[in-house]
């Protein structure tokens, strides 16, 4: 299913595309921060004979944000990792229903992740990170926000698939 911000997908789809592109920009910033911190940490250890636990902690935070802020845009553009050995061979109406089931499973996964993540943070949120004292709720927030955005993308894709099934059109808007 090819859904991209350039495909006419209504105002919600355009808004979602803009939010995902913003999240990608944030992920790029986190990549730069993570890379800089790792280089500084390696230099500090090898040249100055000093370890900086705060740099490692911030680099992990940036890596976490990088992954979870990038995934929604990749899914929106259908560039997320796919194992399509079966789905690529099933054509027609059965293949389209398989896409619906797959997207519904992605949405269920997002829901379970958010539910489990919230349950985890209710307990872990009482604590802070060791080096910088960042509250765990702040530390793990990029994962929850990224997964929430991924769930919204999945809902958007699922609704487009169901609408395409109803009208007989393909999800990209073309006729079959």
PDB file of C-alpha atoms in Angstrom:
ATOM      1  CA  UNK A   1       0.000   0.000   0.000  1.00  0.00           C
ATOM      2  CA  UNK A   2       1.547   3.273  -1.049  1.00  0.00           C
ATOM      3  CA  UNK A   3       0.456   6.092   1.192  1.00  0.00           C
ATOM      4  CA  UNK A   4       2.617   9.153   1.143  1.00  0.00           C
ATOM      5  CA  UNK A   5       2.089  12.786   2.075  1.00  0.00           C
ATOM      6  CA  UNK A   6       1.787  13.589  -1.644  1.00  0.00           C
ATOM      7  CA  UNK A   7      -1.147  11.206  -2.082  1.00  0.00           C
ATOM      8  CA  UNK A   8      -4.483  12.957  -1.556  1.00  0.00           C
ATOM      9  CA  UNK A   9      -5.502  11.671   1.837  1.00  0.00           C
ATOM     10  CA  UNK A  10      -7.659  14.444   3.253  1.00  0.00           C
ATOM     11  CA  UNK A  11      -6.896  17.032   5.875  1.00  0.00           C
ATOM     12  CA  UNK A  12      -6.101  14.443   8.569  1.00  0.00           C
ATOM     13  CA  UNK A  13      -3.625  12.718   6.251  1.00  0.00           C
ATOM     14  CA  UNK A  14      -1.950  16.010   5.370  1.00  0.00           C
ATOM     15  CA  UNK A  15      -1.759  16.984   9.053  1.00  0.00           C
ATOM     16  CA  UNK A  16      -0.365  13.552   9.903  1.00  0.00           C
ATOM     17  CA  UNK A  17       2.230  13.906   7.151  1.00  0.00           C
ATOM     18  CA  UNK A  18       3.351  17.269   8.532  1.00  0.00           C
ATOM     19  CA  UNK A  19       3.586  15.914  12.083  1.00  0.00           C
ATOM     20  CA  UNK A  20       5.585  12.904  10.864  1.00  0.00           C
ATOM     21  CA  UNK A  21       7.979  15.151   8.922  1.00  0.00           C
ATOM     22  CA  UNK A  22       8.401  17.287  12.068  1.00  0.00           C
ATOM     23  CA  UNK A  23       9.150  14.113  14.062  1.00  0.00           C
ATOM     24  CA  UNK A  24      11.706  13.150  11.413  1.00  0.00           C
ATOM     25  CA  UNK A  25      13.404  16.531  11.852  1.00  0.00           C
ATOM     26  CA  UNK A  26      13.523  15.926  15.593  1.00  0.00           C
ATOM     27  CA  UNK A  27      14.995  12.468  14.938  1.00  0.00           C
ATOM     28  CA  UNK A  28      17.702  13.982  12.721  1.00  0.00           C
ATOM     29  CA  UNK A  29      18.571  16.407  15.514  1.00  0.00           C
ATOM     30  CA  UNK A  30      18.743  13.483  17.943  1.00  0.00           C
ATOM     31  CA  UNK A  31      21.050  11.628  15.546  1.00  0.00           C
ATOM     32  CA  UNK A  32      23.400  14.615  15.472  1.00  0.00           C
ATOM     33  CA  UNK A  33      23.319  14.904  19.262  1.00  0.00           C
ATOM     34  CA  UNK A  34      23.883  11.175  19.719  1.00  0.00           C
ATOM     35  CA  UNK A  35      26.804  11.133  17.283  1.00  0.00           C
ATOM     36  CA  UNK A  36      28.412  14.192  18.877  1.00  0.00           C
ATOM     37  CA  UNK A  37      28.060  12.763  22.370  1.00  0.00           C
ATOM     38  CA  UNK A  38      29.537   9.407  21.405  1.00  0.00           C
ATOM     39  CA  UNK A  39      32.499  11.086  19.694  1.00  0.00           C
ATOM     40  CA  UNK A  40      33.019  13.335  22.730  1.00  0.00           C
ATOM     41  CA  UNK A  41      32.777  10.383  25.081  1.00  0.00           C
ATOM     42  CA  UNK A  42      35.301   8.314  23.099  1.00  0.00           C
ATOM     43  CA  UNK A  43      37.622  11.315  22.931  1.00  0.00           C
ATOM     44  CA  UNK A  44      37.225  11.940  26.644  1.00  0.00           C
ATOM     45  CA  UNK A  45      38.080   8.364  27.509  1.00  0.00           C
ATOM     46  CA  UNK A  46      40.988   7.961  25.103  1.00  0.00           C
ATOM     47  CA  UNK A  47      42.552  11.425  25.202  1.00  0.00           C
ATOM     48  CA  UNK A  48      41.653  12.760  28.638  1.00  0.00           C
ATOM     49  CA  UNK A  49      41.323   9.451  30.459  1.00  0.00           C
ATOM     50  CA  UNK A  50      37.889  10.481  31.742  1.00  0.00           C
ATOM     51  CA  UNK A  51      34.547   8.759  31.477  1.00  0.00           C
ATOM     52  CA  UNK A  52      31.426  10.856  31.140  1.00  0.00           C
ATOM     53  CA  UNK A  53      28.372   8.850  32.230  1.00  0.00           C
ATOM     54  CA  UNK A  54      26.109  11.804  31.450  1.00  0.00           C
ATOM     55  CA  UNK A  55      27.172  11.703  27.785  1.00  0.00           C
ATOM     56  CA  UNK A  56      26.352   8.011  27.510  1.00  0.00           C
ATOM     57  CA  UNK A  57      22.967   8.559  29.147  1.00  0.00           C
ATOM     58  CA  UNK A  58      22.087  11.419  26.800  1.00  0.00           C
ATOM     59  CA  UNK A  59      23.301   9.420  23.787  1.00  0.00           C
ATOM     60  CA  UNK A  60      20.986   6.547  24.778  1.00  0.00           C
ATOM     61  CA  UNK A  61      18.118   9.019  25.151  1.00  0.00           C
ATOM     62  CA  UNK A  62      18.825  10.449  21.701  1.00  0.00           C
ATOM     63  CA  UNK A  63      19.017   6.942  20.217  1.00  0.00           C
ATOM     64  CA  UNK A  64      15.679   6.054  21.750  1.00  0.00           C
ATOM     65  CA  UNK A  65      14.116   9.184  20.317  1.00  0.00           C
ATOM     66  CA  UNK A  66      15.733   8.598  16.940  1.00  0.00           C
ATOM     67  CA  UNK A  67      14.116   5.189  16.533  1.00  0.00           C
ATOM     68  CA  UNK A  68      10.653   6.054  17.772  1.00  0.00           C
ATOM     69  CA  UNK A  69      10.393   9.437  16.052  1.00  0.00           C
ATOM     70  CA  UNK A  70      11.384   8.005  12.661  1.00  0.00           C
ATOM     71  CA  UNK A  71       9.087   4.966  12.553  1.00  0.00           C
ATOM     72  CA  UNK A  72       5.794   6.856  11.967  1.00  0.00           C
ATOM     73  CA  UNK A  73       7.010   8.614   8.809  1.00  0.00           C
ATOM     74  CA  UNK A  74       8.476   5.370   7.493  1.00  0.00           C
ATOM     75  CA  UNK A  75       5.121   3.646   7.973  1.00  0.00           C
ATOM     76  CA  UNK A  76       3.230   6.576   6.441  1.00  0.00           C
ATOM     77  CA  UNK A  77       5.434   6.378   3.341  1.00  0.00           C
ATOM     78  CA  UNK A  78       5.307   2.561   3.312  1.00  0.00           C
ATOM     79  CA  UNK A  79       9.082   2.402   3.808  1.00  0.00           C
ATOM     80  CA  UNK A  80       9.036   0.626   7.175  1.00  0.00           C
ATOM     81  CA  UNK A  81      10.615  -2.821   7.342  1.00  0.00           C
ATOM     82  CA  UNK A  82       8.255  -5.381   5.825  1.00  0.00           C
ATOM     83  CA  UNK A  83       8.316  -9.129   5.581  1.00  0.00           C
ATOM     84  CA  UNK A  84       6.113  -9.598   2.537  1.00  0.00           C
ATOM     85  CA  UNK A  85       7.016 -13.080   1.375  1.00  0.00           C
ATOM     86  CA  UNK A  86       3.358 -14.131   1.730  1.00  0.00           C
ATOM     87  CA  UNK A  87       1.475 -10.872   1.251  1.00  0.00           C
ATOM     88  CA  UNK A  88       3.209 -10.060  -2.040  1.00  0.00           C
ATOM     89  CA  UNK A  89       1.948 -13.332  -3.520  1.00  0.00           C
ATOM     90  CA  UNK A  90      -1.695 -12.928  -2.531  1.00  0.00           C
ATOM     91  CA  UNK A  91      -3.539 -10.823  -5.090  1.00  0.00           C
ATOM     92  CA  UNK A  92      -7.029  -9.475  -5.521  1.00  0.00           C
ATOM     93  CA  UNK A  93      -9.610  -9.162  -2.792  1.00  0.00           C
ATOM     94  CA  UNK A  94      -7.879 -11.704  -0.535  1.00  0.00           C
ATOM     95  CA  UNK A  95      -4.651  -9.703  -0.732  1.00  0.00           C
ATOM     96  CA  UNK A  96      -6.459  -6.496   0.117  1.00  0.00           C
ATOM     97  CA  UNK A  97      -8.122  -8.114   3.131  1.00  0.00           C
ATOM     98  CA  UNK A  98      -4.709  -9.402   4.204  1.00  0.00           C
ATOM     99  CA  UNK A  99      -3.476  -5.791   4.115  1.00  0.00           C
ATOM    100  CA  UNK A 100      -6.397  -4.814   6.356  1.00  0.00           C
ATOM    101  CA  UNK A 101      -5.573  -7.611   8.811  1.00  0.00           C
ATOM    102  CA  UNK A 102      -1.872  -6.669   8.789  1.00  0.00           C
ATOM    103  CA  UNK A 103      -2.656  -3.018   9.474  1.00  0.00           C
ATOM    104  CA  UNK A 104      -5.087  -3.984  12.241  1.00  0.00           C
ATOM    105  CA  UNK A 105      -2.326  -6.076  13.829  1.00  0.00           C
ATOM    106  CA  UNK A 106       0.044  -3.103  13.689  1.00  0.00           C
ATOM    107  CA  UNK A 107      -2.603  -1.039  15.457  1.00  0.00           C
ATOM    108  CA  UNK A 108      -3.109  -3.743  18.102  1.00  0.00           C
ATOM    109  CA  UNK A 109       0.664  -3.841  18.671  1.00  0.00           C
ATOM    110  CA  UNK A 110       0.734  -0.059  19.086  1.00  0.00           C
ATOM    111  CA  UNK A 111      -2.113  -0.256  21.586  1.00  0.00           C
ATOM    112  CA  UNK A 112      -0.413  -2.989  23.597  1.00  0.00           C
ATOM    113  CA  UNK A 113       2.877  -1.087  23.552  1.00  0.00           C
ATOM    114  CA  UNK A 114       1.192   2.097  24.768  1.00  0.00           C
ATOM    115  CA  UNK A 115      -0.742   0.255  27.460  1.00  0.00           C
ATOM    116  CA  UNK A 116       2.342  -1.654  28.640  1.00  0.00           C
ATOM    117  CA  UNK A 117       4.522   1.441  28.413  1.00  0.00           C
ATOM    118  CA  UNK A 118       2.089   3.427  30.504  1.00  0.00           C
ATOM    119  CA  UNK A 119       1.917   0.643  33.103  1.00  0.00           C
ATOM    120  CA  UNK A 120       5.736   0.531  33.148  1.00  0.00           C
ATOM    121  CA  UNK A 121       6.030   4.295  33.559  1.00  0.00           C
ATOM    122  CA  UNK A 122       3.565   4.365  36.439  1.00  0.00           C
ATOM    123  CA  UNK A 123       6.142   2.368  38.404  1.00  0.00           C
ATOM    124  CA  UNK A 124       9.421   3.435  36.787  1.00  0.00           C
ATOM    125  CA  UNK A 125       8.307   7.058  36.672  1.00  0.00           C
ATOM    126  CA  UNK A 126       9.007   7.297  40.383  1.00  0.00           C
ATOM    127  CA  UNK A 127      12.715   7.021  39.622  1.00  0.00           C
ATOM    128  CA  UNK A 128      15.259   9.050  37.678  1.00  0.00           C
ATOM    129  CA  UNK A 129      18.185   8.199  35.459  1.00  0.00           C
ATOM    130  CA  UNK A 130      21.422   7.611  37.381  1.00  0.00           C
ATOM    131  CA  UNK A 131      23.811  10.101  35.774  1.00  0.00           C
ATOM    132  CA  UNK A 132      21.626  13.136  35.084  1.00  0.00           C
ATOM    133  CA  UNK A 133      18.619  12.515  37.270  1.00  0.00           C
ATOM    134  CA  UNK A 134      16.169  12.831  34.372  1.00  0.00           C
ATOM    135  CA  UNK A 135      12.766  11.525  35.466  1.00  0.00           C
ATOM    136  CA  UNK A 136      12.009   8.235  33.710  1.00  0.00           C
ATOM    137  CA  UNK A 137       8.718   9.672  32.474  1.00  0.00           C
ATOM    138  CA  UNK A 138      10.694  12.261  30.502  1.00  0.00           C
ATOM    139  CA  UNK A 139      13.369   9.756  29.476  1.00  0.00           C
ATOM    140  CA  UNK A 140      10.900   7.309  27.927  1.00  0.00           C
ATOM    141  CA  UNK A 141       8.465   9.904  26.561  1.00  0.00           C
ATOM    142  CA  UNK A 142       9.895   9.796  22.999  1.00  0.00           C
ATOM    143  CA  UNK A 143       9.007   6.092  22.844  1.00  0.00           C
ATOM    144  CA  UNK A 144       5.430   6.724  23.931  1.00  0.00           C
ATOM    145  CA  UNK A 145       4.980   9.759  21.673  1.00  0.00           C
ATOM    146  CA  UNK A 146       6.491   7.952  18.704  1.00  0.00           C
ATOM    147  CA  UNK A 147       4.283   4.926  19.282  1.00  0.00           C
ATOM    148  CA  UNK A 148       1.211   7.143  19.639  1.00  0.00           C
ATOM    149  CA  UNK A 149       2.073   8.775  16.321  1.00  0.00           C
ATOM    150  CA  UNK A 150       2.665   5.333  14.804  1.00  0.00           C
ATOM    151  CA  UNK A 151      -0.808   4.300  16.015  1.00  0.00           C
ATOM    152  CA  UNK A 152      -2.341   7.382  14.367  1.00  0.00           C
ATOM    153  CA  UNK A 153      -0.572   6.541  11.109  1.00  0.00           C
ATOM    154  CA  UNK A 154      -1.832   2.975  11.386  1.00  0.00           C
ATOM    155  CA  UNK A 155      -5.414   4.182  11.958  1.00  0.00           C
ATOM    156  CA  UNK A 156      -5.081   6.434   8.907  1.00  0.00           C
ATOM    157  CA  UNK A 157      -3.774   3.596   6.766  1.00  0.00           C
ATOM    158  CA  UNK A 158      -6.454   1.203   8.034  1.00  0.00           C
ATOM    159  CA  UNK A 159      -9.247   3.672   7.284  1.00  0.00           C
ATOM    160  CA  UNK A 160      -7.869   4.239   3.782  1.00  0.00           C
ATOM    161  CA  UNK A 161      -7.673   0.501   3.169  1.00  0.00           C
ATOM    162  CA  UNK A 162     -11.249  -0.016   4.349  1.00  0.00           C
ATOM    163  CA  UNK A 163     -12.497   2.900   2.230  1.00  0.00           C
ATOM    164  CA  UNK A 164     -10.699   1.465  -0.789  1.00  0.00           C
ATOM    165  CA  UNK A 165     -12.325  -1.919  -0.192  1.00  0.00           C
ATOM    166  CA  UNK A 166     -15.739  -0.284   0.035  1.00  0.00           C
ATOM    167  CA  UNK A 167     -15.365   1.767  -3.150  1.00  0.00           C
ATOM    168  CA  UNK A 168     -13.427  -0.839  -5.087  1.00  0.00           C
ATOM    169  CA  UNK A 169     -10.501   1.530  -5.634  1.00  0.00           C
ATOM    170  CA  UNK A 170      -6.911   0.821  -4.774  1.00  0.00           C
ATOM    171  CA  UNK A 171      -5.529   2.495  -1.607  1.00  0.00           C
ATOM    172  CA  UNK A 172      -3.509   4.961  -3.707  1.00  0.00           C
ATOM    173  CA  UNK A 173      -6.743   6.258  -5.291  1.00  0.00           C
ATOM    174  CA  UNK A 174      -6.500   4.542  -8.660  1.00  0.00           C
ATOM    175  CA  UNK A 175      -9.195   2.248 -10.013  1.00  0.00           C
ATOM    176  CA  UNK A 176      -8.604  -1.458 -10.129  1.00  0.00           C
TER     177      UNK A 176
END
